[in-house]
Coordinates of C-alpha atoms and ligand atoms in Angstrom, one line a residue:
M191 CA -20.7 190.1 194.1
S192 CA -20.2 186.9 192.1
Q193 CA -22.5 185.9 189.3
M194 CA -24.1 183.2 191.5
E195 CA -24.8 185.7 194.3
E196 CA -26.1 188.2 191.8
D197 CA -28.6 185.5 190.6
K198 CA -30.1 185.3 194.1
V199 CA -30.9 189.0 194.3
A200 CA -34.5 189.9 194.2
C201 CA -34.9 193.0 192.0
L202 CA -38.1 194.8 192.8
P203 CA -39.8 197.8 191.2
R204 CA -39.1 201.3 192.6
L205 CA -41.4 202.5 195.5
S206 CA -42.4 205.8 193.9
R207 CA -45.6 206.4 195.8
V208 CA -45.7 205.8 199.5
A209 CA -48.7 206.6 201.8
V210 CA -48.7 206.9 205.6
C211 CA -52.2 206.7 207.0
G212 CA -53.5 207.5 210.5
G213 CA -56.9 207.6 212.2
T214 CA -58.2 204.5 210.4
H215 CA -59.5 203.9 213.9
G216 CA -60.5 207.3 215.1
N217 CA -59.5 206.8 218.7
E218 CA -56.0 205.4 218.1
L219 CA -54.4 208.8 218.7
S220 CA -50.6 208.2 218.0
G221 CA -51.3 207.9 214.3
V222 CA -53.8 210.8 214.3
Y223 CA -51.3 213.2 215.8
L224 CA -48.3 211.9 213.9
V225 CA -50.0 212.3 210.5
R226 CA -51.1 215.8 211.5
E227 CA -47.6 216.6 212.6
L228 CA -46.0 215.2 209.5
L229 CA -48.5 217.2 207.4
K230 CA -47.2 220.4 209.1
A231 CA -43.6 219.4 208.9
K232 CA -43.9 217.9 205.4
K233 CA -41.9 220.6 203.6
K234 CA -39.1 220.4 206.1
V235 CA -38.9 216.6 206.6
M236 CA -39.4 215.3 203.1
E237 CA -38.8 217.9 200.5
E238 CA -35.6 216.4 199.2
K239 CA -36.8 212.8 199.4
E240 CA -39.7 210.9 197.9
P241 CA -43.1 212.6 198.1
V242 CA -45.2 210.9 200.8
L243 CA -49.0 210.9 200.8
M244 CA -50.3 211.6 204.3
V245 CA -53.8 210.5 204.9
L246 CA -56.2 210.9 207.8
S247 CA -58.4 207.9 207.0
N248 CA -61.5 208.3 209.1
P249 CA -62.0 212.0 209.9
R250 CA -65.6 211.6 211.3
A251 CA -64.5 208.9 213.8
M252 CA -61.5 211.1 214.7
Q253 CA -63.8 214.0 215.4
Q254 CA -65.8 211.9 217.8
C255 CA -62.8 210.1 219.1
S256 CA -64.4 206.7 218.5
R257 CA -63.1 203.6 216.6
Y258 CA -65.7 204.1 213.9
I259 CA -69.0 205.7 213.1
D260 CA -71.1 202.8 211.6
T261 CA -68.7 199.9 211.0
D262 CA -65.0 199.1 211.3
L263 CA -63.3 200.9 208.4
N264 CA -60.4 198.5 208.5
R265 CA -62.6 195.6 207.5
C266 CA -64.1 197.4 204.4
F267 CA -61.4 197.0 201.7
T268 CA -62.6 193.8 200.0
Q269 CA -63.4 193.9 196.2
A270 CA -67.0 193.1 197.0
T271 CA -67.4 196.0 199.4
L272 CA -65.4 198.5 197.3
N273 CA -67.2 197.6 194.1
G274 CA -70.7 196.9 195.5
P275 CA -73.8 199.0 194.6
T276 CA -73.7 202.5 195.9
S277 CA -76.4 204.2 198.1
D278 CA -76.6 207.3 200.1
L279 CA -77.8 205.2 203.0
A280 CA -74.6 203.1 203.0
P281 CA -72.7 203.1 206.3
Y282 CA -70.2 206.0 206.5
E283 CA -67.2 203.8 206.5
I284 CA -68.3 202.0 203.3
I285 CA -68.5 205.4 201.5
R286 CA -65.2 206.4 203.0
S287 CA -63.5 203.1 202.0
R288 CA -64.4 203.8 198.4
Q289 CA -63.0 207.4 198.6
L290 CA -59.7 206.0 200.0
N291 CA -59.7 203.3 197.2
V292 CA -59.9 206.1 194.6
M293 CA -57.1 208.0 196.4
L294 CA -54.7 205.1 197.1
G295 CA -55.8 202.3 194.7
P296 CA -57.7 201.0 193.0
K297 CA -56.8 197.9 195.0
G298 CA -55.1 195.3 192.8
S299 CA -54.5 197.7 189.9
P300 CA -51.2 199.0 188.5
E301 CA -52.3 202.5 189.6
A302 CA -52.3 201.6 193.3
V303 CA -49.7 203.3 195.5
D304 CA -46.6 201.2 196.0
L305 CA -46.5 201.1 199.8
I306 CA -49.1 201.8 202.5
C307 CA -48.1 202.1 206.2
D308 CA -51.3 202.3 208.3
L309 CA -50.8 203.5 211.8
H310 CA -52.6 201.8 214.8
N311 CA -52.5 201.6 218.5
T312 CA -53.4 198.7 220.8
T313 CA -54.2 198.6 224.5
A314 CA -52.2 195.3 224.6
N315 CA -48.5 195.3 225.7
M316 CA -47.3 194.4 222.2
G317 CA -44.5 196.9 221.6
L318 CA -44.2 197.6 217.9
C319 CA -45.7 195.1 215.5
F320 CA -46.0 194.9 211.8
I321 CA -49.3 193.2 210.9
T322 CA -49.3 191.7 207.5
Y323 CA -51.1 189.2 205.3
S324 CA -48.0 187.7 203.6
D325 CA -44.8 186.1 204.9
S326 CA -43.0 186.7 201.6
D327 CA -43.4 190.4 201.0
W328 CA -39.7 191.2 200.9
I329 CA -40.2 195.0 201.0
C330 CA -42.2 194.8 204.3
L331 CA -39.8 192.2 205.8
H332 CA -36.7 194.3 204.9
I333 CA -38.3 197.5 206.3
F334 CA -39.0 195.6 209.5
R335 CA -35.4 194.4 209.8
H336 CA -34.2 197.9 209.2
L337 CA -36.4 199.2 212.0
Q338 CA -35.1 196.4 214.3
R339 CA -31.6 197.5 213.7
Q340 CA -32.2 201.3 214.0
M341 CA -34.3 200.9 217.2
P342 CA -32.7 198.1 219.1
D343 CA -34.4 199.1 222.4
V344 CA -37.9 198.7 221.1
P345 CA -39.5 195.2 221.2
M346 CA -40.6 194.5 217.7
R347 CA -42.5 191.6 216.1
Y348 CA -43.6 190.7 212.6
I349 CA -47.1 189.2 212.6
N350 CA -48.5 187.3 209.6
F351 CA -52.2 186.6 209.4
D352 CA -52.3 183.7 206.9
I353 CA -55.3 184.3 204.7
S354 CA -54.3 182.3 201.7
H355 CA -57.8 181.2 201.1
K356 CA -59.5 184.5 201.8
E357 CA -59.2 188.1 200.7
S358 CA -57.5 190.7 202.9
Y359 CA -59.9 193.5 204.1
S360 CA -57.6 196.1 205.6
L361 CA -56.7 199.5 204.3
D362 CA -53.0 198.6 203.8
S363 CA -54.1 195.8 201.3
V364 CA -55.0 198.6 198.9
G365 CA -51.3 199.3 198.2
K366 CA -49.0 197.0 196.2
H367 CA -47.1 196.5 199.5
G368 CA -48.5 197.4 202.8
F369 CA -48.6 196.7 206.5
A370 CA -50.2 198.0 209.7
M371 CA -47.8 199.4 212.3
E372 CA -49.4 198.6 215.6
I373 CA -47.9 200.1 218.8
G374 CA -48.9 199.6 222.4
P375 CA -49.8 199.6 225.2
Q376 CA -51.8 202.8 224.9
P377 CA -55.4 203.3 225.9
H378 CA -57.7 204.3 223.0
G379 CA -58.5 208.0 223.2
V380 CA -55.2 208.7 224.9
V381 CA -51.8 209.8 223.5
R382 CA -48.7 208.8 225.5
S383 CA -45.5 210.6 224.4
N384 CA -43.3 207.4 224.7
I385 CA -45.6 205.5 222.3
Y386 CA -46.0 208.5 220.0
R387 CA -42.1 208.9 219.9
V388 CA -41.6 205.2 218.9
M389 CA -44.2 205.6 216.1
K390 CA -42.6 208.8 214.8
D391 CA -39.1 207.3 214.8
A392 CA -40.3 204.1 213.1
V393 CA -42.1 206.1 210.4
L394 CA -39.1 208.3 209.7
H395 CA -36.7 205.2 209.6
M396 CA -39.2 203.6 207.2
L397 CA -39.1 206.6 204.9
D398 CA -35.3 206.6 205.1
W399 CA -35.3 202.9 204.0
V400 CA -37.5 203.7 201.1
H401 CA -35.2 206.5 200.0
F402 CA -32.1 204.1 200.3
F403 CA -33.9 201.4 198.4
N404 CA -34.9 203.8 195.6
S405 CA -31.4 205.2 195.5
G406 CA -30.0 201.7 194.6
T407 CA -28.8 200.4 198.0
I408 CA -28.4 196.6 198.0
F409 CA -29.8 195.1 201.2
E410 CA -28.3 191.9 202.4
G411 CA -30.5 188.8 203.0
G412 CA -31.0 187.1 206.3
F413 CA -33.6 185.8 208.7
V414 CA -36.6 187.4 210.3
D415 CA -38.8 185.8 213.0
V416 CA -42.4 185.7 211.8
F417 CA -45.3 185.1 214.1
T418 CA -48.0 183.3 212.1
V419 CA -51.5 183.4 213.6
V420 CA -52.9 180.0 214.5
R421 CA -56.2 181.0 216.1
H422 CA -57.9 183.2 218.6
I423 CA -59.7 182.6 221.9
D424 CA -62.8 184.3 223.1
Y425 CA -63.7 185.1 226.7
P426 CA -65.7 182.5 228.5
R427 CA -69.3 183.7 228.3
E428 CA -72.7 183.1 229.8
R429 CA -74.7 181.0 227.3
E430 CA -77.8 183.2 227.2
T431 CA -76.7 186.8 227.9
R432 CA -73.3 186.4 226.1
N433 CA -71.9 188.4 229.0
I434 CA -68.3 187.5 229.8
I435 CA -67.7 185.6 233.0
A436 CA -63.9 185.9 233.3
A437 CA -61.1 188.3 232.6
I438 CA -57.6 187.6 231.4
H439 CA -55.6 185.9 234.2
P440 CA -53.2 188.2 236.0
Q441 CA -50.3 185.8 235.1
L442 CA -51.1 186.4 231.4
Q443 CA -52.0 190.1 231.4
D444 CA -49.3 192.2 229.8
R445 CA -47.3 189.1 228.8
D446 CA -47.9 189.3 225.1
F447 CA -45.3 187.2 223.1
C448 CA -44.3 185.2 226.3
L449 CA -44.8 181.5 225.3
L450 CA -48.0 180.1 226.7
H451 CA -47.8 176.4 227.6
P452 CA -50.7 173.9 227.9
G453 CA -51.9 174.1 231.5
D454 CA -50.8 177.8 232.0
A455 CA -53.4 180.2 233.5
L456 CA -55.5 181.9 230.9
F457 CA -58.6 183.4 232.5
Q458 CA -59.7 184.2 236.0
T459 CA -63.5 184.0 236.5
F460 CA -65.3 186.8 238.4
S461 CA -65.9 184.3 241.2
G462 CA -62.1 183.7 241.4
E463 CA -61.5 180.4 239.6
T464 CA -58.5 179.9 237.3
L465 CA -59.1 178.6 233.8
S466 CA -56.1 177.1 232.0
Y467 CA -55.0 177.0 228.4
N468 CA -55.9 173.6 227.2
G469 CA -54.3 173.6 223.7
N470 CA -51.9 170.8 222.8
E471 CA -48.8 172.9 221.9
P472 CA -47.1 176.0 223.4
L473 CA -48.0 179.1 221.4
Y474 CA -47.3 182.9 221.6
P475 CA -50.2 185.0 222.8
F476 CA -50.7 188.6 221.6
F477 CA -53.5 191.2 221.4
V478 CA -54.0 190.1 225.0
N479 CA -57.1 191.9 226.4
E480 CA -57.2 194.4 223.5
C481 CA -60.1 196.8 224.3
A482 CA -61.5 196.9 220.7
Y483 CA -61.8 193.1 220.4
Y484 CA -64.4 192.5 223.2
E485 CA -67.0 193.2 220.5
K486 CA -65.3 190.9 218.1
G487 CA -65.2 188.0 220.6
I488 CA -61.4 187.9 220.8
A489 CA -59.6 187.8 224.2
L490 CA -56.3 187.0 222.6
Y491 CA -54.6 185.6 219.5
L492 CA -52.1 182.7 219.5
A493 CA -49.2 182.4 217.1
R494 CA -46.4 180.1 216.1
K495 CA -43.0 181.6 215.6
R496 CA -41.0 180.7 212.4
H497 CA -37.7 181.7 211.1
V498 CA -38.2 183.1 207.6
M499 CA -35.3 183.6 205.1
I500 CA -35.4 186.9 203.2
P501 CA -33.3 187.4 200.1
V502 CA -30.9 190.1 199.1
I503 CA -32.9 192.8 197.4
R504 CA -32.3 195.9 195.3
V505 CA -34.4 198.2 193.2
Q506 CA -34.7 197.4 189.5
T507 CA -32.7 199.6 187.2
E508 CA -34.6 201.7 184.7
K509 CA -33.7 199.3 182.0
E510 CA -35.1 196.3 184.0
Q511 CA -38.3 198.2 184.7
Q512 CA -38.7 198.9 181.0
I513 CA -38.1 195.2 180.1
N514 CA -40.7 194.2 182.7
K515 CA -43.2 196.6 181.3
E516 CA -42.6 195.3 177.8
G517 CA -42.3 191.7 179.0
F518 CA -45.5 190.5 177.4
E519 CA -44.9 192.2 174.0
S520 CA -41.3 190.9 173.6
E521 CA -42.3 187.3 174.7
E522 CA -44.9 187.3 171.9
E523 CA -42.4 188.4 169.2
Ligands
ZN793 ZN1 -56.5 200.1 215.0

């Protein structure tokens, strides 16, 4: 590698502590059963590699096979919620989010785990998606590209919720790096072996990548398609009762990530009328008819696709890590 090429390499700290979480939503069963399985197989699978923290995030919701007990756990990880006043009467998920923040964080601190992969399922026909809050987290983007290469038959997309002006509230935001791995279609409360298998392979490939990275492998740069969320659309509803009056149109159902053009069919009312997409640009729909989003007032999300350049990366040498740690002191001298 020439000096000029060497200059473009992003040198990132070692990923010493990695966590894989399942059951953040208690009825998304691939992650629940995968974490249980990895806990059993832990010694065999990972003894010679990095230690991995396996976490069942919402045990009470898992027990009841429901998304949550009192409130959506995956919306609780803001500084305000994590550090607010404590009370025995607090919703279960608020209490649980604080326990997880102790275990995996504290969020935003140097003690936080280096990488969190939080496992989810969707009822939408989305294949495997990374859900992230940054389009410049080179670790997550490189892991994604590694999975694309290792599992070429699995449709895979990288989704970025741009929250530049807000704080992320998901469990994976507690780690220094993190993403949700969302796989579907699978009904909630059901485990399908094909979906489970994809999740298991993806997690094992991710752990391999972390091991390669920590061992000093240099990963070449390149491009990744990133789907940046533009907005969401709710179901058409009756003004007074708020009951929905239409379902996703058959021409859109199961067609996540197929470009939706202005004028294309969006909903079919229960009386049989077609309602069209009236946006002014073609966008990519996803989370189409996700079961858990009826209560959130979301029938689908729409995203724009962008080509994002990712740099060559490698792990920092011990000397570089030391210099980084001492950075402040030496600058002052
Ligand atoms: Zn979920």
